[in-house]
DNA sequence: CCCTCCAGGGAAAACGTTTTCCCTCATTTT
DNA sequence: AAAATGAGGGAAAACGTTTTCCCTGGAGGG
């Protein structure tokens, strides 16, 4: 086997080896019909294969003014659910011929802006905002031709835009109903910032449902904490909760929050453990959180949906909303450290 | 506020607006000294700011034959530890002026090859192999000038190369010693494919240590399963384990494997629960796996180390090995579903 | 007063593609 | 037999940068 040239092989090299012009090579590579004889095609293919040629993407990008690159801007990669969605996106994008660049905005406008600008400069094919936050560039970008897809959280300003997510209100209603059917009378709600449309929708829908069924929702049963770290929010809220008369159930607006609550209650050594509900259904729950019931987001459906959205935005559709089906996963596993399950 | 041009603003526009040539704009943007008067610099800066100009990266890439893009090829993004490292890498790379493209090779040679070729075509600044597998392109790429950094797993063929990871042998010895100090006489070892240098080193070092201290290591206490899914490996091994006389301790070569083992034992309803050890120390362990002791990999140190490696490879160093410090995190939390902790 | 040198800045080449023209034959149609 | 058509393929422009030359004017030194 011959050692490869250390300098990258360009279309010129292939053309020379095949004895044709670079135009012909380009056309063969791109499968342009009726522009080369079968014999020429074969010769070019052979030369390309022998040299292990692959077009440098910078040249293509310059000419075509677009790369086959999709940027995923996630608000928090420490959240396993985000990475699960990103993982699904990666696979689907690869199958569709894209590569994924993954960015963590840490839920800040500054970082999101920085990345939006960077991705514009890199001519990303599309940008997926996995948990968008309001920011200057986000507004500016609306007037450009940039393809943007919102996932989980809608546009912070409510502007019309492509969206992928679950029906948060419906899921919240299901949770409320489940609580009432199980006879839980004292239900605590723990949530992160309501700047997130998802959180807002969930909390609002739950409260509305309770009231609709004639239950009052006391304000001090709705807890939150000033942080972007869901674990911490859960922990702090859980500690505050453990100081009072115990609730029958706790509904956390994300699994991470639920983890925090659970830990707080466990460490506080509460006597009776409440039923705990979450959102997302972390892929690991079956394995390590058998005490957690959760609204499962269909991670693996997100990838394909994102690819669809990216393609749609390209053609015409613009601003389609895709609601993916969620499932309420009820788990009955041990719920407290002492093993004194109440059922 | 004026609506932005929908067509991207190029260096030409800035030059026109500032009344200078594009050469000057380029030099000002790139901070080339002694090539522009203070006044000119100010004018160019102003024009660039007003147009919100940022150089299209394709142009740069073409000219400079390199992008500021680092590809991270992970063997399994479903593993939270991998994503934790990737997350750390993302942050560090961003601070260093790079963007990260994240790829999942699913531990297959085909996908790794496909991505290696793709990233060569995209002129990635460097490639980080987070769990490399042997593949044709991996061998081919050695003779090119591509910068490659191996993380966690060394080069599958043992070739000299940049490496970042922990001292697996030392950690394994610590684990073995801990087991012996605690008086665990029947210790089971569960591992994934030994094609991974990390796994190999861990298992070998543990066995060696046991023998060194005069303990025999019976083959039927070393379990594995034919899968790349660590959870499944753990589950299957755990089920086999639960059919026999219970071990005092189980050492899993990754936390995911440990999760699988734990679930198997819990579902099998074993009477006495063994102490369980893992590797990686999943960031969520403190919250949801208080029964798991684990060798903590310093995730957040990986990002900076990767950036260093990427820079080193550039200049001269080539093939430096960076061993990051691990910690054995011992947890004493409830270990079994029935709460009958043995201590 | 002449020469040298330097700061400041422009023209143009080069990077690797894709695609639009254009040209040349050979074949078919009138 | 002349004309139209079409297949096959090449030359060159264009995409947006960076950087190498080159030019000009003025300051400093002899």
XYZ file of C-alpha atoms (C1' of nucleotides) in Angstrom:
746
model
C 0.000 0.000 0.000
C 1.302 3.374 -1.018
C 1.696 6.050 1.588
C -0.740 8.843 0.993
C 0.348 12.298 0.069
C 0.548 14.388 3.142
C -0.932 17.313 1.269
C -4.628 16.928 0.716
C -5.643 15.623 -2.680
C -7.682 18.099 -4.671
C -9.957 17.826 -7.627
C -7.060 18.817 -9.830
C -5.124 15.709 -8.927
C -8.084 13.526 -9.765
C -8.609 15.303 -13.064
C -4.982 14.863 -14.010
C -4.998 11.199 -13.141
C -8.184 10.550 -15.049
C -7.069 12.668 -17.988
C -10.087 14.935 -17.916
C -10.865 18.471 -16.818
C -11.801 19.352 -13.292
C -15.244 20.268 -14.542
C -15.845 16.709 -15.563
C -14.599 15.357 -12.269
C -16.930 17.646 -10.416
C -19.838 16.552 -12.517
C -19.110 12.890 -12.054
C -18.716 13.265 -8.325
C -21.984 15.113 -8.069
C -23.779 12.754 -10.388
C -24.758 15.284 -12.999
C -26.466 13.311 -15.744
C -25.766 13.398 -19.451
C -22.441 15.088 -19.105
C -20.019 12.194 -19.277
C -19.778 8.897 -21.093
C -19.968 5.703 -19.115
C -16.328 5.125 -19.801
C -15.293 8.557 -18.546
C -17.365 8.127 -15.440
C -15.635 4.885 -14.692
C -12.226 6.418 -15.224
C -12.974 9.333 -12.922
C -14.453 7.110 -10.254
C -11.393 4.940 -10.357
C -9.017 7.856 -10.069
C -11.009 9.327 -7.203
C -11.063 6.047 -5.355
C -7.361 5.461 -5.845
C -6.536 8.866 -4.444
C -9.148 8.560 -1.735
C -10.508 11.850 -2.924
C -13.227 13.700 -1.105
C -14.085 17.290 -1.998
C -12.839 19.805 0.526
C -15.940 21.254 2.086
C -14.581 24.783 2.235
C -14.524 24.977 -1.544
C -18.050 23.704 -1.736
C -19.236 25.999 1.005
C -17.770 28.997 -0.723
C -19.388 28.202 -3.988
C -22.735 26.930 -2.737
C -22.960 29.289 0.204
C -23.932 26.569 2.541
C -22.371 23.758 4.447
C -23.945 20.496 5.385
C -23.688 21.355 9.006
C -26.426 21.826 11.546
C -25.766 23.568 14.819
C -27.566 22.418 17.922
C -27.580 25.068 20.612
C -28.565 23.387 23.842
C -29.362 25.320 26.951
C -27.787 22.808 29.297
C -25.770 19.803 28.316
C -25.550 18.652 31.913
C -29.139 17.582 31.524
C -29.166 14.006 30.243
C -32.405 14.624 28.435
C -30.820 17.327 26.324
C -27.943 15.099 25.440
C -30.340 12.290 24.645
C -32.094 14.545 22.182
C -28.774 15.734 20.823
C -27.671 12.147 20.398
C -30.801 11.323 18.499
C -30.288 14.403 16.365
C -26.722 13.420 15.625
C -27.733 10.043 14.285
C -30.592 11.359 12.188
C -28.533 14.215 10.822
C -25.718 11.910 9.868
C -28.101 9.692 7.960
C -29.346 12.781 6.154
C -25.814 13.808 5.252
C -25.243 16.471 7.848
C -22.829 16.811 10.686
C -23.845 18.229 14.012
C -22.002 20.874 15.898
C -23.099 20.930 19.477
C -23.010 24.009 21.651
C -23.953 24.701 25.231
C -25.466 28.107 25.818
C -25.748 27.594 29.557
C -29.099 29.256 29.238
C -27.512 32.646 28.782
C -28.263 35.246 26.150
C -24.606 36.099 25.695
C -23.496 32.631 24.800
C -26.503 32.050 22.607
C -25.751 35.248 20.744
C -22.116 34.374 20.357
C -23.030 31.026 18.883
C -25.708 32.434 16.641
C -23.178 34.824 15.165
C -20.560 32.148 14.867
C -22.935 29.816 13.092
C -24.013 32.499 10.712
C -20.359 33.037 9.831
C -19.942 29.323 9.395
C -22.963 29.222 7.168
C -24.634 26.507 9.159
C -27.377 24.865 7.190
C -29.735 25.326 10.090
C -29.749 26.079 13.762
C -31.598 24.002 16.302
C -32.394 25.820 19.491
C -32.825 23.210 22.164
C -34.117 25.449 24.879
C -33.973 28.954 23.484
C -33.504 32.054 25.559
C -34.393 35.570 24.520
C -31.442 37.423 23.025
C -30.582 40.217 20.628
C -29.254 37.999 17.867
C -32.312 35.810 18.099
C -34.443 38.768 17.150
C -32.018 39.943 14.491
C -31.799 36.544 12.911
C -35.521 36.464 12.242
C -35.116 38.862 9.352
C -32.343 36.827 7.828
C -32.803 33.687 5.833
C -31.387 31.542 8.600
C -33.294 28.365 9.227
C -34.119 28.036 12.883
C -35.890 25.216 14.632
C -37.112 25.537 18.174
C -37.150 22.414 20.274
C -38.898 21.968 23.610
C -39.173 25.680 24.194
C -40.979 27.909 21.762
C -39.682 31.253 20.602
C -39.269 33.300 23.783
C -41.216 36.159 22.252
C -43.888 33.940 20.844
C -42.922 34.708 17.275
C -44.082 32.318 14.671
C -41.468 29.669 14.075
C -40.784 25.998 13.571
C -41.318 24.042 16.722
C -40.847 20.499 17.932
C -41.984 19.330 21.309
C -44.642 17.560 23.258
C -48.060 18.740 24.302
C -47.050 20.090 27.671
C -50.524 21.123 28.691
C -51.983 17.727 27.943
C -49.200 15.981 29.831
C -49.688 18.262 32.794
C -53.407 17.536 32.814
C -52.671 13.832 32.805
C -50.410 14.285 35.780
C -52.990 16.295 37.651
C -55.634 13.700 36.932
C -53.355 10.899 38.028
C -52.721 12.664 41.297
C -56.411 13.125 41.919
C -57.290 9.572 40.952
C -54.718 8.283 43.385
C -56.217 10.414 46.061
C -53.241 12.611 46.653
C -54.640 15.673 48.346
C -51.482 17.599 49.091
C -49.580 17.953 45.851
C -46.441 20.034 45.652
C -45.187 21.452 42.381
C -41.525 22.253 41.838
C -40.354 24.084 38.781
C -37.432 25.975 37.232
C -37.629 29.363 35.588
C -40.932 30.087 33.929
C -39.093 31.923 31.186
C -39.167 28.540 29.547
C -42.386 28.126 27.603
C -42.415 24.448 28.472
C -42.275 25.089 32.197
C -44.859 27.795 31.950
C -47.279 25.626 30.017
C -46.841 22.717 32.401
C -47.333 24.656 35.592
C -50.224 26.650 34.270
C -52.038 23.643 32.877
C -51.651 21.683 36.098
C -52.979 24.475 38.253
C -55.814 25.094 35.857
C -56.768 21.431 35.928
C -56.784 21.274 39.684
C -59.027 24.304 39.896
C -61.243 22.972 37.144
C -61.828 19.923 39.308
C -62.607 22.019 42.302
C -59.253 21.750 44.054
C -57.622 24.826 45.362
C -53.952 25.316 44.650
C -52.212 26.991 47.498
C -49.311 29.162 46.504
C -46.980 27.719 49.063
C -47.217 24.319 47.422
C -45.612 25.722 44.282
C -41.897 25.877 44.804
C -38.896 27.015 42.867
C -35.404 28.323 43.500
C -33.253 30.900 41.852
C -30.852 28.814 39.845
C -30.465 27.273 36.425
C -29.241 24.047 37.952
C -32.269 21.828 38.168
C -30.686 19.485 40.686
C -30.111 22.379 43.008
C -33.589 23.727 42.507
C -34.939 20.338 43.451
C -32.667 20.035 46.431
C -33.524 23.416 47.863
C -37.195 22.999 47.303
C -37.100 19.526 48.751
C -35.443 20.800 51.894
C -38.052 23.463 52.323
C -40.698 20.828 51.753
C -39.280 18.487 54.345
C -39.717 21.097 57.022
C -43.484 21.083 56.651
C -46.322 18.653 56.772
C -45.371 16.145 54.114
C -47.114 16.254 50.754
C -48.681 13.155 49.257
C -47.057 13.779 45.953
C -44.453 15.995 44.395
C -44.605 16.910 40.739
C -41.287 18.142 39.420
C -41.119 19.846 36.064
C -38.027 17.870 35.118
C -36.443 14.647 36.237
C -33.380 16.464 37.456
C -35.537 18.521 39.758
C -37.126 15.294 40.929
C -33.697 13.865 41.683
C -32.937 16.885 43.781
C -36.177 16.623 45.668
C -35.679 12.943 46.276
C -32.229 13.453 47.646
C -33.368 16.243 49.907
C -36.162 14.144 51.336
C -33.908 11.140 51.728
C -31.261 13.120 53.532
C -33.820 14.843 55.684
C -35.037 11.408 56.620
C -38.717 12.116 56.214
C -41.003 9.492 57.637
C -43.364 8.945 54.772
C -42.163 9.425 51.273
C -44.384 11.174 48.764
C -44.988 9.817 45.317
C -42.673 11.668 42.980
C -43.423 12.628 39.408
C -41.122 14.152 36.857
C -40.879 15.263 33.269
C -38.571 13.948 30.530
C -38.103 10.432 31.794
C -34.368 10.297 31.842
C -33.193 7.224 29.911
C -31.594 5.897 33.055
C -34.720 6.044 35.182
C -35.628 2.422 34.679
C -32.261 1.502 36.001
C -31.670 3.817 38.870
C -34.825 5.702 39.694
C -37.549 3.090 40.069
C -39.288 5.444 42.451
C -39.847 8.072 39.798
C -42.897 8.277 37.589
C -42.317 10.533 34.655
C -43.716 11.947 31.463
C -41.565 10.378 28.819
C -40.392 12.576 26.039
C -39.761 10.472 22.949
C -36.065 11.328 22.575
C -35.446 9.138 19.613
C -38.266 10.742 17.673
C -36.634 14.130 17.969
C -33.775 13.398 15.607
C -35.971 12.499 12.631
C -38.347 15.337 13.444
C -35.455 17.760 13.474
C -34.257 16.528 10.118
C -37.761 16.940 8.744
C -37.985 20.432 10.107
C -34.623 21.377 8.680
C -35.737 20.179 5.268
C -39.136 21.785 5.496
C -37.764 25.149 6.366
C -35.652 24.836 3.279
C -38.480 24.255 0.865
C -41.633 26.048 1.820
C -43.473 24.940 4.927
C -41.817 27.389 7.289
C -43.048 27.462 10.813
C -44.570 24.042 11.142
C -45.343 22.804 14.600
C -44.640 19.168 15.339
C -46.132 17.737 18.486
C -44.560 14.449 19.435
C -46.397 11.872 21.520
C -45.512 11.644 25.173
C -46.222 8.800 27.589
C -46.780 8.853 31.295
C -44.525 6.181 32.708
C -45.727 5.088 36.124
C -43.230 3.354 38.327
C -44.066 1.627 41.534
C -40.612 0.758 42.767
C -39.409 1.367 46.285
C -39.831 4.965 47.103
C -37.975 5.599 50.287
C -34.700 4.699 51.885
C -36.289 2.635 54.615
C -38.182 0.432 52.251
C -41.502 1.175 53.887
C -43.452 1.438 50.728
C -46.903 2.657 51.493
C -48.843 0.430 49.193
C -33.172 49.761 13.809
C -32.487 48.997 10.200
C -33.367 45.604 8.847
C -30.272 43.666 7.947
C -29.496 42.671 4.417
C -30.711 39.205 3.834
C -27.592 38.428 1.842
C -24.574 37.939 4.046
C -22.302 40.912 4.397
C -18.856 40.318 2.993
C -15.532 41.962 3.449
C -16.209 43.946 0.296
C -19.145 45.707 1.854
C -17.095 46.684 4.860
C -14.279 47.937 2.660
C -16.656 50.041 0.627
C -18.274 51.528 3.682
C -14.953 52.338 5.297
C -13.505 53.637 2.041
C -10.517 51.313 2.054
C -9.469 48.174 0.231
C -10.462 44.716 1.336
C -6.837 44.042 2.144
C -6.899 46.711 4.781
C -10.117 45.434 6.256
C -8.666 41.968 6.496
C -5.590 43.284 8.202
C -7.535 45.319 10.705
C -9.825 42.434 11.516
C -6.885 40.143 12.048
C -4.940 42.686 14.011
C -1.924 42.861 11.739
C 0.321 45.536 13.194
C 1.892 48.469 11.403
C -0.345 48.273 8.411
C -2.976 50.819 9.177
C -3.159 54.194 10.869
C -5.108 54.536 14.069
C -7.706 56.522 12.226
C -8.145 53.910 9.526
C -8.430 51.174 12.103
C -11.194 53.062 13.831
C -13.037 53.622 10.576
C -12.858 49.977 9.632
C -13.915 48.823 13.055
C -16.869 51.135 12.940
C -17.964 49.962 9.530
C -17.586 46.327 10.545
C -19.611 46.862 13.676
C -22.353 48.704 11.862
C -22.727 45.939 9.339
C -22.349 43.290 12.010
C -19.603 41.818 9.870
C -17.988 38.514 10.664
C -15.713 36.820 8.133
C -17.304 33.843 6.436
C -15.354 30.865 7.637
C -15.389 29.095 4.300
C -13.233 31.830 2.804
C -10.830 31.621 5.661
C -10.752 27.856 5.578
C -9.974 27.844 1.903
C -7.134 30.240 2.264
C -5.677 29.009 5.546
C -6.418 25.342 4.917
C -7.872 24.902 8.330
C -11.007 25.633 10.231
C -11.338 26.363 13.885
C -13.311 23.238 14.386
C -12.509 20.221 16.478
C -14.309 16.956 15.956
C -15.050 14.765 18.906
C -15.737 11.186 17.880
C -17.321 9.454 20.828
C -17.874 5.742 20.918
C -21.170 5.959 22.725
C -23.107 9.083 23.494
C -25.670 7.135 25.476
C -23.031 6.931 28.175
C -23.410 9.977 30.407
C -19.720 9.967 31.141
C -18.897 10.448 27.491
C -21.300 13.319 27.216
C -19.897 14.812 30.396
C -16.452 14.777 28.832
C -17.856 16.139 25.594
C -19.580 18.898 27.509
C -16.363 19.823 29.232
C -14.593 19.769 25.877
C -17.203 22.014 24.351
C -16.734 24.689 26.960
C -12.953 24.586 26.863
C -12.869 24.582 23.078
C -15.197 27.521 22.873
C -12.986 29.502 25.209
C -10.058 28.647 22.984
C -11.913 29.820 19.904
C -12.997 26.484 18.491
C -16.339 24.933 17.887
C -16.997 21.296 18.570
C -18.633 18.912 16.211
C -19.808 15.856 18.045
C -20.139 12.457 16.464
C -21.238 9.085 17.727
C -19.335 6.165 16.246
C -21.382 3.589 18.095
C -18.110 1.818 18.630
C -18.023 0.667 15.035
C -15.141 0.869 12.607
C -17.425 1.851 9.740
C -18.846 4.903 11.394
C -15.492 5.942 12.750
C -14.016 5.691 9.283
C -16.845 7.613 7.748
C -16.374 10.403 10.251
C -12.615 10.421 9.933
C -12.964 10.902 6.187
C -15.632 13.514 6.609
C -13.561 15.468 9.082
C -10.546 15.339 6.847
C -12.667 16.817 4.062
C -13.907 19.436 6.450
C -10.376 20.222 7.443
C -11.062 19.811 11.115
C -8.379 21.404 13.210
C -8.056 18.230 15.221
C -9.886 15.024 15.959
C -10.549 13.789 19.435
C -11.181 10.079 19.646
C -13.177 9.483 22.764
C -13.029 5.730 22.774
C -11.245 4.773 19.584
C -11.803 1.545 17.734
C -9.432 -0.013 15.236
C -10.268 0.949 11.674
C -8.691 1.355 8.253
C -8.853 5.136 8.197
C -7.337 5.299 11.629
C -4.240 3.609 10.282
C -4.226 5.668 7.130
C -4.562 8.908 8.966
C -1.375 8.298 10.899
C 0.701 9.164 7.860
C -1.187 12.378 7.296
C -0.699 15.569 9.200
C -4.016 15.199 10.967
C -3.905 15.979 14.648
C -5.446 13.182 16.647
C -5.954 12.994 20.357
C -6.921 9.769 22.047
C -9.051 10.023 25.143
C -9.747 7.231 27.617
C -8.711 4.531 25.211
C -5.271 4.471 23.705
C -4.548 3.781 20.075
C -6.015 0.324 19.431
C -2.766 -0.811 17.864
C -0.628 0.738 20.538
C 0.880 3.258 18.139
C 2.495 6.246 19.674
C 0.012 9.056 19.984
C -1.375 11.798 22.172
C -3.372 10.408 25.020
C -5.506 11.741 27.828
C -6.911 9.538 30.525
C -6.550 8.275 34.030
C -4.151 5.729 35.438
C -6.402 2.748 35.033
C -4.001 0.281 36.553
C -3.523 2.363 39.676
C -7.254 2.841 40.074
C -7.849 -0.860 39.667
C -5.249 -1.624 42.301
C -6.962 0.778 44.654
C -10.218 -0.995 44.085
C -8.680 -4.393 44.684
C -7.063 -3.166 47.866
C -10.301 -1.633 49.066
C -12.070 -4.916 48.527
C -9.457 -6.797 50.462
C -9.352 -4.290 53.283
C -13.096 -4.563 53.659
C -12.799 -8.287 53.848
C -14.728 -9.060 50.705
C -13.655 -12.554 49.793
C -15.881 -13.260 46.817
C -15.383 -10.431 44.371
C -17.028 -10.514 40.970
C -15.686 -8.496 38.069
C -17.939 -7.419 35.225
C -16.529 -5.816 32.137
C -17.298 -4.855 28.537
C -15.160 -5.663 25.530
C -11.482 -5.889 26.277
C -10.751 -4.318 22.920
C -10.820 -1.129 24.932
C -7.412 -0.447 26.381
C -9.038 1.038 29.444
C -11.032 -2.080 30.193
C -8.078 -4.294 29.523
C -5.823 -2.326 31.835
C -8.404 -2.277 34.593
C -9.231 -5.945 34.538
C -5.638 -7.040 34.200
C -4.422 -4.806 36.994
C -7.146 -5.954 39.358
C -6.483 -9.608 38.761
C -2.762 -9.073 39.067
C -3.215 -7.298 42.356
C -5.378 -10.018 43.806
C -2.836 -12.641 42.858
C -0.021 -10.518 44.149
C -1.724 -10.522 47.516
C -2.182 -14.232 47.417
C -5.805 -14.329 46.349
C -6.825 -16.597 43.574
C -9.074 -15.180 40.907
C -11.481 -17.753 39.658
C -12.475 -17.366 36.047
C -16.158 -17.708 36.731
C -16.090 -14.563 38.808
C -15.103 -12.544 35.769
C -18.199 -11.863 33.749
C -19.028 -10.131 30.533
C -21.650 -10.282 27.799
C -21.563 -9.872 24.098
C -22.916 -6.404 23.615
C -21.756 -2.821 23.335
C -24.568 -1.704 25.612
C -23.082 -1.523 29.061
C -26.432 -1.539 30.805
C -27.282 -4.788 29.114
C -23.915 -6.279 29.881
C -24.467 -5.447 33.512
C -28.000 -6.787 33.504
C -27.084 -10.095 31.942
C -24.077 -10.583 34.135
C -26.057 -9.612 37.189
C -28.700 -12.184 36.386
C -26.109 -14.897 36.019
C -24.606 -13.754 39.270
C -27.880 -13.897 41.146
C -28.229 -17.565 40.356
C -25.154 -18.459 42.346
C -23.796 -18.021 45.798
C -23.823 -14.275 46.229
C -20.564 -12.359 45.963
C -19.487 -9.923 48.663
C -18.684 -7.284 46.115
C -19.093 -6.592 42.445
C -16.629 -4.435 40.580
C -18.042 -3.131 37.322
C -15.733 -1.544 34.777
C -18.189 1.272 34.202
C -21.043 2.820 36.110
C -23.501 1.809 33.444
C -22.507 -1.794 33.927
C -22.966 -1.298 37.639
C -26.456 0.063 37.042
C -27.264 -3.043 35.084
C -25.934 -5.329 37.768
C -27.821 -3.474 40.449
C -31.069 -3.720 38.602
C -30.596 -7.404 37.943
C -29.915 -8.122 41.576
C -32.809 -5.964 42.714
C -35.233 -7.642 40.361
C -33.953 -11.075 41.256
C -34.628 -10.159 44.847
C -31.351 -11.417 46.228
C -31.224 -11.701 49.979
C -27.960 -9.972 50.728
C -26.785 -7.212 48.485
C -23.117 -7.035 47.556
C -21.133 -3.846 47.703
C -21.004 -2.446 44.196
C -18.116 -0.569 42.656
C -17.985 1.179 39.329
C -15.801 3.291 37.117
C -16.421 6.830 35.847
C -18.595 8.100 38.649
C -21.504 9.309 36.667
C -22.283 12.914 37.644
C -25.688 11.839 38.824
C -24.453 9.176 41.214
C -24.610 11.386 44.254
C -28.228 11.983 43.492
C -29.557 8.654 42.435
C -27.025 5.949 43.090
C -25.965 6.348 46.699
C -25.250 2.640 46.773
C -22.495 2.923 44.200
C -18.859 3.512 44.988
C -16.952 4.561 41.948
C -13.635 5.702 40.568
C -14.273 9.260 39.612
C -12.912 10.446 36.339
C -12.309 14.203 36.470
C -14.649 15.131 33.627
C -14.136 18.813 33.868
C -10.390 18.452 33.572
C -10.744 16.755 30.242
C -11.817 19.840 28.321
C -8.742 21.909 29.198
C -6.499 18.899 28.709
C -7.971 18.349 25.278
C -7.373 21.956 24.346
C -3.790 21.658 25.526
C -3.306 18.525 23.522
C -4.762 20.082 20.424
C -2.378 22.992 20.760
C 0.606 20.827 21.563
C 0.103 18.654 18.584
C 0.146 21.792 16.547
C 3.469 23.062 17.727
C 5.892 20.296 18.471
C 5.252 18.013 21.410
C 3.398 15.350 19.492
C 2.377 12.282 21.375
C 2.287 13.563 24.903
C 0.531 11.478 27.486
C -1.556 13.266 30.062
C -2.650 11.286 33.086
C -5.428 12.991 34.978
C -6.000 12.353 38.676
C -8.812 10.022 39.625
C -10.523 9.655 42.998
C -12.155 6.686 44.556
C -15.524 7.880 45.788
C -16.873 5.595 48.461
C -20.566 5.709 49.133
C -22.274 4.073 52.021
C -25.873 4.754 51.187
C -28.563 2.101 51.228
C -27.529 -0.710 49.059
C -30.519 -2.902 48.630
C -34.216 -2.545 48.065
C -35.108 -3.984 51.453
C -32.976 -1.614 53.389
C -31.104 -4.371 55.151
C -27.738 -2.811 54.998
C -25.152 -5.214 56.253
C -22.985 -2.817 58.162
C 20.121 68.282 -1.619
C 20.043 63.386 -2.356
C 19.429 58.817 -0.602
C 17.321 55.504 2.397
C 13.839 53.830 4.930
C 9.397 53.175 6.811
C 4.516 53.674 7.509
C 0.326 53.122 5.135
C -2.269 50.984 1.917
C -3.820 48.937 -2.737
C -3.850 45.174 -6.635
C -3.931 40.681 -7.402
C -3.038 35.828 -6.712
C -4.286 31.756 -4.557
C -7.073 28.444 -1.957
C -10.870 24.223 -4.149
C -15.198 23.988 -5.652
C -19.440 24.288 -8.947
C -21.607 25.884 -12.905
C -22.330 28.628 -16.953
C -21.068 29.146 -21.361
C -19.083 27.500 -25.284
C -17.166 24.232 -28.678
C -16.930 19.928 -31.422
C -18.624 15.936 -33.372
C -21.905 12.574 -34.592
C -26.548 11.440 -35.276
C -31.076 12.358 -36.671
C -34.535 15.085 -39.065
C -36.106 17.686 -42.948
C -27.542 17.281 -48.719
C -28.386 20.681 -45.388
C -29.921 21.673 -40.971
C -31.120 20.754 -36.400
C -30.242 18.251 -32.278
C -27.807 16.306 -28.583
C -24.083 14.123 -26.199
C -19.578 14.852 -24.281
C -16.471 17.772 -22.345
C -13.322 21.988 -21.612
C -12.278 27.109 -20.149
C -13.176 30.301 -17.012
C -15.749 32.901 -13.643
C -17.248 33.271 -9.107
C -17.603 32.396 -4.134
C -14.744 35.333 0.387
C -10.690 35.257 2.455
C -5.472 36.219 3.447
C -1.090 37.567 2.076
C 2.551 38.741 -1.022
C 4.126 42.136 -3.676
C 4.306 46.672 -5.013
C 3.625 51.708 -4.857
C 3.557 56.346 -2.763
C 4.745 60.017 0.213
C 7.180 61.793 3.870
C 10.743 61.761 7.483
C 15.455 61.246 8.821
C 20.413 60.962 7.846
C 24.457 61.949 5.132
